[in-house]
Amino acid sequence: MSSGTTDDETILRGVLDQWKAAVDAHEPDRVAALFTEDAVFQGLHPYSTGRPGVADYYDSQPLGMTADYRFLETRRLADDLVLGYLDVEFSFTDRPTIAVYLGVLLRREDEDWHIGHYQVSRLG
């Protein structure tokens, strides 16, 4: 159950729907463009900073990988910062689905929102 506002979820969904579409299409540069220039990114491999690390990470993922997400929590931390905590399932064509928790921090830059921090946790 999200305890943020509908506006916060709308902001997050606007970026994360684009993220999902780019992940599903295996377009790593399109994924990376959704991040800030100095983003801290932690997938299931060692962390990186900046868009090149994000692009490399998603380029290394297998073709056919898709992502589905649902919000667990949202928070407006400041006028230009929105936090999202999500349940995400990454599905593959040739292996079991991986379920993770994802924390993202979106930052408004001019009129656009970008992911400034991305942290995956795999429990269990």
C-alpha positions as MATLAB code, in Angstrom:
seq = 'MSSGTTDDETILRGVLDQWKAAVDAHEPDRVAALFTEDAVFQGLHPYSTGRPGVADYYDSQPLGMTADYRFLETRRLADDLVLGYLDVEFSFTDRPTIAVYLGVLLRREDEDWHIGHYQVSRLG';
ca = [
       0.000    0.000    0.000;
       1.481    3.307   -1.049;
       1.449    6.064    1.524;
       2.510    8.774   -0.902;
       0.179   10.818   -3.049;
      -1.344    9.990   -6.391;
       0.841   12.735   -7.901;
       3.979   10.991   -6.607;
       2.888    7.701   -8.123;
       2.061    9.451  -11.400;
       5.575   10.940  -11.527;
       7.170    7.579  -10.757;
       4.966    5.719  -13.231;
       5.844    8.237  -15.962;
       9.533    7.331  -15.658;
       9.179    3.664  -14.735;
       6.813    2.869  -17.603;
       9.502    4.226  -19.947;
      12.129    2.179  -18.068;
      10.015   -0.982  -18.432;
       9.435   -0.378  -22.149;
      13.171    0.133  -22.768;
      14.133   -2.911  -20.652;
      11.540   -5.085  -22.419;
      12.820   -3.900  -25.828;
      16.485   -4.494  -24.806;
      17.433   -0.873  -25.545;
      20.171   -0.138  -22.970;
      20.891    3.411  -24.184;
      17.208    4.271  -23.891;
      17.200    2.873  -20.334;
      20.322    4.886  -19.453;
      18.781    8.123  -20.772;
      16.193    7.872  -17.965;
      18.941    8.268  -15.347;
      20.777   11.372  -14.162;
      24.329   11.917  -15.403;
      25.638   11.075  -11.902;
      23.160    8.325  -10.958;
      24.184    5.701   -8.419;
      23.073    2.372   -9.895;
      22.988   -0.977   -8.081;
      21.537   -3.905   -9.961;
      22.471   -7.497   -9.133;
      26.114   -6.823  -10.099;
      28.636   -4.366   -8.604;
      27.391   -0.800   -8.556;
      28.255    1.929  -11.045;
      27.749    5.650  -11.362;
      26.475    7.499  -14.392;
      24.643    6.570  -17.555;
      27.442    4.506  -19.166;
      27.338    2.002  -16.283;
      23.550    1.732  -16.570;
      23.792    1.128  -20.329;
      26.512   -1.511  -19.840;
      24.452   -3.301  -17.200;
      21.320   -3.507  -19.336;
      23.325   -4.366  -22.461;
      24.645   -7.415  -20.576;
      21.127   -8.676  -19.824;
      19.737  -11.469  -22.011;
      17.446  -10.759  -24.926;
      13.849  -11.437  -23.976;
      14.184  -10.219  -20.378;
      11.120   -8.251  -19.293;
      10.226   -6.337  -16.142;
       6.939   -5.978  -14.304;
       6.565   -3.773  -11.256;
       4.125   -2.698   -8.594;
       4.452    0.059   -6.037;
       4.856   -0.781   -2.365;
       5.564    2.763   -1.101;
       6.033    6.269   -2.468;
       7.262    9.403   -0.738;
       7.737   13.025   -1.784;
      11.006   13.946   -0.079;
      11.198   17.464   -1.523;
       9.641   19.392   -4.393;
      12.211   17.899   -6.764;
      12.687   14.418   -5.176;
      10.335   11.422   -5.221;
      11.136    8.052   -3.653;
       9.626    4.810   -4.850;
       9.895    1.343   -3.336;
       8.704   -1.418   -5.651;
       8.269   -5.127   -6.066;
       9.775   -6.064   -9.452;
       9.784   -9.350  -11.356;
      12.314   -9.852  -14.127;
      11.182  -12.629  -16.475;
      13.375  -14.521  -18.929;
      12.789  -16.832  -21.876;
      15.098  -19.578  -20.611;
      15.278  -19.371  -16.786;
      13.106  -18.750  -13.747;
      11.754  -15.300  -12.935;
      13.790  -13.225  -10.480;
      11.799  -11.287   -7.871;
      13.499   -8.250   -6.307;
      12.721   -5.138   -4.347;
      13.722   -1.884   -6.015;
      14.255    1.486   -4.432;
      14.436    4.444   -6.801;
      14.938    8.120   -6.148;
      13.736   10.412   -8.917;
      15.095   13.930   -9.246;
      13.507   16.685  -11.305;
      15.927   18.345  -13.674;
      14.294   21.329  -15.351;
      10.860   19.907  -16.246;
      11.918   16.252  -16.598;
      12.287   13.552  -13.948;
      15.283   11.196  -13.972;
      16.429    8.316  -11.784;
      19.247    9.511   -9.527;
      19.504    6.382   -7.395;
      18.540    2.777   -8.196;
      19.026   -0.004   -5.627;
      17.958   -3.618   -6.085;
      17.611   -6.013   -3.133;
      17.091   -9.714   -3.609;
      15.714  -11.361   -0.508;
      15.412  -15.059    0.194;
];
